[in-house]
mmCIF file of C-alpha atoms and ligand atoms in Angstrom:
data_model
loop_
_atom_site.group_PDB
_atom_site.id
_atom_site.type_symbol
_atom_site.label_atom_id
_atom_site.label_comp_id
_atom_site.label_asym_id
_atom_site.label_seq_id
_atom_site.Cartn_x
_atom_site.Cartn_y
_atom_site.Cartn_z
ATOM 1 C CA UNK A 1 -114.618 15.540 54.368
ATOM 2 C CA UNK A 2 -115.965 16.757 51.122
ATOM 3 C CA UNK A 3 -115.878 15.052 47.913
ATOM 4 C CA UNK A 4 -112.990 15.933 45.391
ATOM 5 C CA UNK A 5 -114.465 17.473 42.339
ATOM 6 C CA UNK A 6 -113.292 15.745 39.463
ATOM 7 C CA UNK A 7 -112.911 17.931 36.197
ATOM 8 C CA UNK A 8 -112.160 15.477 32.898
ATOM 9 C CA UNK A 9 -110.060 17.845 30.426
ATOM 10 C CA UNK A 10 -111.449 16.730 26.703
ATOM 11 C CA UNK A 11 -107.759 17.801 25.021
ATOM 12 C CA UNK A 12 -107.153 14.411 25.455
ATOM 13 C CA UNK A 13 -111.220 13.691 24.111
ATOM 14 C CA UNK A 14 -111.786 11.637 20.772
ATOM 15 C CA UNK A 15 -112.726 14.730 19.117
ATOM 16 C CA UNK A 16 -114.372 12.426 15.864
ATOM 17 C CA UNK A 17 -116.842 11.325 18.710
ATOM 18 C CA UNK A 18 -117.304 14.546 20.920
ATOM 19 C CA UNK A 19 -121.279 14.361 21.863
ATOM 20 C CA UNK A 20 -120.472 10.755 23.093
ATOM 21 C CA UNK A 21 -117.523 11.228 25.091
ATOM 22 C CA UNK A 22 -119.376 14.429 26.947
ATOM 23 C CA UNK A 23 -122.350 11.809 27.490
ATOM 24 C CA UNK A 24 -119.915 9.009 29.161
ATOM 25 C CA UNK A 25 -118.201 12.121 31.064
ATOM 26 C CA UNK A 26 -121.495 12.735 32.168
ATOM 27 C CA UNK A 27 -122.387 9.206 33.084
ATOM 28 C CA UNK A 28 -119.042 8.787 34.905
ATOM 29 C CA UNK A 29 -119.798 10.486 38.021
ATOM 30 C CA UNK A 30 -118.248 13.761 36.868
ATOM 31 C CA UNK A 31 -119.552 17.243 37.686
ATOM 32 C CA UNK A 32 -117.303 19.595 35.582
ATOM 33 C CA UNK A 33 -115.902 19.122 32.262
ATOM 34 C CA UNK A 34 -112.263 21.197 31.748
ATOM 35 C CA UNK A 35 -112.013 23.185 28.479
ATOM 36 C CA UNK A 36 -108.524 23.907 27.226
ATOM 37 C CA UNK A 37 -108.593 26.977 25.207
ATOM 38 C CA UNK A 38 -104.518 27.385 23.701
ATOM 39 C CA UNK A 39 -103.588 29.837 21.286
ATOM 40 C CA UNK A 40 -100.556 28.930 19.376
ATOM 41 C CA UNK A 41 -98.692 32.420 21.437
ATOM 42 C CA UNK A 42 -99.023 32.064 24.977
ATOM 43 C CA UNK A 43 -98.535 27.667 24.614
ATOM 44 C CA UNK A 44 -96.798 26.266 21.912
ATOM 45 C CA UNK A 45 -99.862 24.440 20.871
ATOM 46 C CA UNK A 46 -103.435 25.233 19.434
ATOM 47 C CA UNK A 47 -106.823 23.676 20.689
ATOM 48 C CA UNK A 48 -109.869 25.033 20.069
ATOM 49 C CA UNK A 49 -111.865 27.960 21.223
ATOM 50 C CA UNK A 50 -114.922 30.081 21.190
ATOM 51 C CA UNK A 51 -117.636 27.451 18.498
ATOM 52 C CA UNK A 52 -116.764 24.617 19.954
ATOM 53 C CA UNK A 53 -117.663 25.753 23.940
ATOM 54 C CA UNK A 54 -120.431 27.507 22.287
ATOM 55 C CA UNK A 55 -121.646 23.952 20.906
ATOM 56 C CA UNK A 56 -121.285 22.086 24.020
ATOM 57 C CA UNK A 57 -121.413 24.221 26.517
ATOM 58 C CA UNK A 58 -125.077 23.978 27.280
ATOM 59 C CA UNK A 59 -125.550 20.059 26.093
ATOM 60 C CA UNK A 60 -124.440 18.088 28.996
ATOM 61 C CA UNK A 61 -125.392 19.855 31.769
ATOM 62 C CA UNK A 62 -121.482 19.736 33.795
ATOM 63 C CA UNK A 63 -119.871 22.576 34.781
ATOM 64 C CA UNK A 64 -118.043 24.710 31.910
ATOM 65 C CA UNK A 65 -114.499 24.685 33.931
ATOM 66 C CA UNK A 66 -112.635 27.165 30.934
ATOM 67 C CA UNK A 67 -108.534 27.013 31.287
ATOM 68 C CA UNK A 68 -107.369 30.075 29.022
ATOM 69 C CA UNK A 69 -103.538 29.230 27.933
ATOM 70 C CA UNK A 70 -103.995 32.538 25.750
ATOM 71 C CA UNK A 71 -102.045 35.743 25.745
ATOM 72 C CA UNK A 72 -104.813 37.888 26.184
ATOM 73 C CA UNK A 73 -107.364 37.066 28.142
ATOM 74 C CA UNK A 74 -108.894 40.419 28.867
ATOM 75 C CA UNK A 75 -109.473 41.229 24.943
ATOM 76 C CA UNK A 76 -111.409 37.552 25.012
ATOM 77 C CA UNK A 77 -112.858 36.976 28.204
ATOM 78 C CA UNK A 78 -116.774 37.832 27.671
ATOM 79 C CA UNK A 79 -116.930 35.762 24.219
ATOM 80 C CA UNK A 80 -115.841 32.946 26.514
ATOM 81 C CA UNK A 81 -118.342 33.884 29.475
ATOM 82 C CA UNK A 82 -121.111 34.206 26.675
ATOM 83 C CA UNK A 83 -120.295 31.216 25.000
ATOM 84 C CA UNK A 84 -120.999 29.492 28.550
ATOM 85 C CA UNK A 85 -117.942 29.408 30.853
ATOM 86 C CA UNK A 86 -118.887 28.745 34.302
ATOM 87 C CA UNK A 87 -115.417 29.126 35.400
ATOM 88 C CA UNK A 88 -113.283 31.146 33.547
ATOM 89 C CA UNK A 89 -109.247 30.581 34.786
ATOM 90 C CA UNK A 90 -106.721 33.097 32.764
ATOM 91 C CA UNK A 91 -102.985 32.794 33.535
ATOM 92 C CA UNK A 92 -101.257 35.429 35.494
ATOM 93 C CA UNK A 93 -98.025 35.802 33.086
ATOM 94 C CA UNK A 94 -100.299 36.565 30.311
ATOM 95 C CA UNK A 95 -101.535 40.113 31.941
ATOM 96 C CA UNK A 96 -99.285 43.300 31.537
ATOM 97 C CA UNK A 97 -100.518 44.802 34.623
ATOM 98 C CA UNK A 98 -102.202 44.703 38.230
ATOM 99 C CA UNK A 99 -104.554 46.760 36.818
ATOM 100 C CA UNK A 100 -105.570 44.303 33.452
ATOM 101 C CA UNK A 101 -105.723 41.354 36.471
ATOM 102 C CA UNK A 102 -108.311 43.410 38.450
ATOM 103 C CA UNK A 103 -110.155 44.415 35.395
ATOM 104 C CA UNK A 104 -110.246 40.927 34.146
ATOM 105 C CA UNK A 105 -111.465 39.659 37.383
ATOM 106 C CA UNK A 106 -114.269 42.438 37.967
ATOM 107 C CA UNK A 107 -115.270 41.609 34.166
ATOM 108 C CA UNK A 108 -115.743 37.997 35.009
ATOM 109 C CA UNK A 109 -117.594 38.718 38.092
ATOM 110 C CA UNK A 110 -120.518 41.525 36.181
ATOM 111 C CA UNK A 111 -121.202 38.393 34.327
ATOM 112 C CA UNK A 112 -122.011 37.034 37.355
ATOM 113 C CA UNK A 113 -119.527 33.818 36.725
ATOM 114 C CA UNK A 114 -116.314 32.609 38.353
ATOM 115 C CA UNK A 115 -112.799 33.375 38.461
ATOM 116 C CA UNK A 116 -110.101 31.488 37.886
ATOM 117 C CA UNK A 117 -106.164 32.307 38.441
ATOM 118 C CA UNK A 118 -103.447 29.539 37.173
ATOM 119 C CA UNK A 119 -99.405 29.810 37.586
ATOM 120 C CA UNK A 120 -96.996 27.877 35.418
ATOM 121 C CA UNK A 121 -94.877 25.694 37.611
ATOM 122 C CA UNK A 122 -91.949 28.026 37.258
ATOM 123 C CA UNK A 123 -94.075 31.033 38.827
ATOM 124 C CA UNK A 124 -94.007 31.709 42.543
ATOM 125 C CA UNK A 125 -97.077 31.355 44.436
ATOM 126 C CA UNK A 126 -96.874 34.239 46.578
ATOM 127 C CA UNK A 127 -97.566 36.768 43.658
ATOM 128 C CA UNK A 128 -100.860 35.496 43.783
ATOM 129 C CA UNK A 129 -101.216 36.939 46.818
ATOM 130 C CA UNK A 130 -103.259 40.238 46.103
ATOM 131 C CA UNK A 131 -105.721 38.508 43.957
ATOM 132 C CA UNK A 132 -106.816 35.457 46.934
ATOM 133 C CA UNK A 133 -109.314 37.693 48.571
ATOM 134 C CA UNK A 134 -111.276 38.212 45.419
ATOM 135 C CA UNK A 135 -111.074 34.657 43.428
ATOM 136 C CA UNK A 136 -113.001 32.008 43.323
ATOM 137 C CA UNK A 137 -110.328 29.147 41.882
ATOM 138 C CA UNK A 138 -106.676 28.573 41.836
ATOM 139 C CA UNK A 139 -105.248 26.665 39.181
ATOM 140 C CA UNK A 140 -101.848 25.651 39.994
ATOM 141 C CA UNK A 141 -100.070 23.736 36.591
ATOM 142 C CA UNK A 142 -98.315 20.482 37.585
ATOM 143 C CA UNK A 143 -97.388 20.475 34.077
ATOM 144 C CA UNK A 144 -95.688 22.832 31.753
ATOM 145 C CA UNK A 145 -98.571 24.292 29.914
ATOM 146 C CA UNK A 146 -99.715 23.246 26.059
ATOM 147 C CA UNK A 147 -99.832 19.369 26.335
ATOM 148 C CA UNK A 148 -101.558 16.370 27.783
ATOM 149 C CA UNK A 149 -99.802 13.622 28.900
ATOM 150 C CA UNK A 150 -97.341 15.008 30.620
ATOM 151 C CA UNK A 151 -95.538 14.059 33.840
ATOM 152 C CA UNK A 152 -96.753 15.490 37.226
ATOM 153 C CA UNK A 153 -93.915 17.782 38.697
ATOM 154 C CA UNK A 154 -93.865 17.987 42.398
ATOM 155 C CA UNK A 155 -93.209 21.423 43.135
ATOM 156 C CA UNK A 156 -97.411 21.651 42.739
ATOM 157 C CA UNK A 157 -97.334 20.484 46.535
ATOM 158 C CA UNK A 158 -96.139 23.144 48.869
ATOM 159 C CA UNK A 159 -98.064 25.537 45.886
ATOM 160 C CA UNK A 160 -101.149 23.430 47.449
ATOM 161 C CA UNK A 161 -100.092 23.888 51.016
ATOM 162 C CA UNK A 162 -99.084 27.501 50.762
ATOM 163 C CA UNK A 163 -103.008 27.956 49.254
ATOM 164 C CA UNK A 164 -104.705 25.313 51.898
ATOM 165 C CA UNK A 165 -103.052 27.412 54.988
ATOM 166 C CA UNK A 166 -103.392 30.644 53.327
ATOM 167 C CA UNK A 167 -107.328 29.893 52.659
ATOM 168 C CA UNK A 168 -107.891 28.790 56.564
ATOM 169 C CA UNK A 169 -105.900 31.854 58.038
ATOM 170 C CA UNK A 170 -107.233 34.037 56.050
ATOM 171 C CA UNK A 171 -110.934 32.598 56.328
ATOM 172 C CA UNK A 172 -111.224 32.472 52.203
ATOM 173 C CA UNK A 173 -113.306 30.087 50.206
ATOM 174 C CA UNK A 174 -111.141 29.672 46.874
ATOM 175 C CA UNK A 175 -111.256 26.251 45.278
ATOM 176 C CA UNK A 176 -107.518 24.720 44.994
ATOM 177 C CA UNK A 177 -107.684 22.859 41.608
ATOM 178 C CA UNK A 178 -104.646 20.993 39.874
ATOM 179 C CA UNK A 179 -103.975 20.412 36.741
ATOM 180 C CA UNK A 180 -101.224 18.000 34.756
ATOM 181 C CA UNK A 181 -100.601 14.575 34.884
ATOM 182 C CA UNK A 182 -102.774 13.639 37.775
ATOM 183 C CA UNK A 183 -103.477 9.976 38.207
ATOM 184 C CA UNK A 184 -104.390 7.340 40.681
ATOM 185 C CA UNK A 185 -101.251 8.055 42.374
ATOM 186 C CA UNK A 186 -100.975 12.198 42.033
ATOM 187 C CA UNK A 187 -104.470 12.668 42.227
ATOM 188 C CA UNK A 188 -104.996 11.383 45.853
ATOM 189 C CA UNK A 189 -101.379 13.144 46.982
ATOM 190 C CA UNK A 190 -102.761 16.783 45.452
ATOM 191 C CA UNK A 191 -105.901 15.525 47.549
ATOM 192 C CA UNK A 192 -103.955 14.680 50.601
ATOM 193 C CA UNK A 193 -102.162 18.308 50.069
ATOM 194 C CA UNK A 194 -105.642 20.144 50.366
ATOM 195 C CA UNK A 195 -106.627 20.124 46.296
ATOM 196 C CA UNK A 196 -110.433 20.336 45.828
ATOM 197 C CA UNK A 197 -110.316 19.886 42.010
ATOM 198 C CA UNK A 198 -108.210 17.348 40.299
ATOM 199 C CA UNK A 199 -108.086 18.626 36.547
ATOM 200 C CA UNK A 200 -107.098 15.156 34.503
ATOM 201 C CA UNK A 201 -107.280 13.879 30.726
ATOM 202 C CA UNK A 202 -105.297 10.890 29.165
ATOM 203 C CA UNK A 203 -105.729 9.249 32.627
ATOM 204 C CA UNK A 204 -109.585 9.076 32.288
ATOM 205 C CA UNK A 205 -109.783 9.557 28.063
ATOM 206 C CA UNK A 206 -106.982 6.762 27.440
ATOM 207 C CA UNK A 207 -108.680 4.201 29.695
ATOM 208 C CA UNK A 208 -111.851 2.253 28.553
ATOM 209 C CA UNK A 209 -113.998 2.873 31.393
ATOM 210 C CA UNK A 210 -113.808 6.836 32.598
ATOM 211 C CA UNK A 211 -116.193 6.218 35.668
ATOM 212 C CA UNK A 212 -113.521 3.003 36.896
ATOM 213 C CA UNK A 213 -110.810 6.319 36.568
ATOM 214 C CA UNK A 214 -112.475 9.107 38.224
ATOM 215 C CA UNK A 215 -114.002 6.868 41.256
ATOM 216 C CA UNK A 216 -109.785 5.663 41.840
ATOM 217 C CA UNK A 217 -109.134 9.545 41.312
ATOM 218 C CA UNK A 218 -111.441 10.345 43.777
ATOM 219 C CA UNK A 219 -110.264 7.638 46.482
HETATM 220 C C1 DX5 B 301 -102.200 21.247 29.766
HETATM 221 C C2 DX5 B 301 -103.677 21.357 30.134
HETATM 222 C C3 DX5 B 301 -104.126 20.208 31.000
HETATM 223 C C4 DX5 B 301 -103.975 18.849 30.306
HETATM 224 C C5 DX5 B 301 -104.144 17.731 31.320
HETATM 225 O O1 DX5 B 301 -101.766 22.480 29.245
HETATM 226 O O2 DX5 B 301 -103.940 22.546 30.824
HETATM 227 O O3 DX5 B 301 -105.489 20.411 31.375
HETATM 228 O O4 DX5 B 301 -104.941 18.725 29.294
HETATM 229 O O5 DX5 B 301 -103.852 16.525 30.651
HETATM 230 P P1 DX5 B 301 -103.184 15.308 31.463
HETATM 231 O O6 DX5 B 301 -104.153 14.985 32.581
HETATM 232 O O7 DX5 B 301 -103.071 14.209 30.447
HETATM 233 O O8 DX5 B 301 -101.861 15.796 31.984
HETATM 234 ZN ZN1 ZN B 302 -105.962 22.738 31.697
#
């Protein structure tokens, strides 16, 4: 059975300290590092964007696993894939069309990178359903979008299932990542479910030691 992938999200970072935090992520055992780009329009909250994953990006070596909460994606997408986004994961509810997703996702792709879909918890799985074939992550929020800290909401699970069965009868490779108030407890059930990434924050940034976190995430 292989590994969890374990994707720290620095919103919930000591920004004041940023090079060190990326350092201990790096020393924890961690392979990805999950970059929550919000826009004050599509979340009720603003992060940080294009500078700062230009600035880090490249200077610690973990995957660049880039969570757009933005309304549009499409009009931003290759600043984000040339400021170093591995993975680039844009919401569904923030595209107009079928057309804008399959732009977006053959955009992502030229650039030779990954692509990412994530649903709110209030969106139905199934409309994902034309997109599975030709994406490389699913991001399925067990949170409402635009905070950390929040508490993990159990409809994420048969979201999971419907994408773990969907995956084997359809022979497709996708990565099932999670994302919102995953802890020792949530993080192993998404697991259990068929999650390959566990997207978490204040449970590994509000603890002293972040490899202690990730190794009980991972268990
Ligand atoms: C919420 C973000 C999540 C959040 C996770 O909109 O997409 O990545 O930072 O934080 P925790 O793990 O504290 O719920
Ligand atoms: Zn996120």
């Amino acid at each position: 059975m292989k590994d969890v992938i374990i994707s720290p999200s620095i919103l919930s970072a000591d920004f004041k300290n940023l090079h060190e935090e990326l350092n201990k992520i790096s020393q924890s055992g961690a392979k990805w590092i999950h970059f929550d780009v919000m826009d004050g329009h599509f979340v009720d909250n603003i992060s940080f964007g294009i500078p700062v994953l230009e600035s880090i990006s490249k200077a610690h070596g973990l995957i660049n696993d880039v969570h757009l909460m933005i309304s549009d994606p499409l009009h931003y997408a290759l600043r984000f894939l040339n400021a170093g986004a591995d993975y680039l994961t844009f919401h569904l509810e923030a595209l107009k069309s079928k057309d804008d997703i399959f732009r977006l996702i053959d955009l992502i792709h030229s650039q030779h990178k990954k692509v990412g879909i994530s649903i709110k918890p209030g969106t139905d799985v199934l409309i994902l359903k034309p997109y599975l074939h030709m994406i490389d992550l699913v991001l399925i929020m067990s949170v409402e979008p635009g905070f950390g800290g929040q508490q993990f909401m159990d409809n994420a699970l048969g979201k999971i299932t419907f994408l773990k069965d969907y995956k084997q009868t359809n022979h497709l490779d996708y990565l099932i990542e999670v994302d919102g108030g995953i802890n020792e407890k949530t993080g192993p059930l998404c697991t259990f479910f068929g999650a390959d990434v566990l997207v978490s924050g204040s449970y590994i940034f509000k603890a002293d030691d972040y490899k202690k976190q990730i190794d009980k995430l991972k268990s």
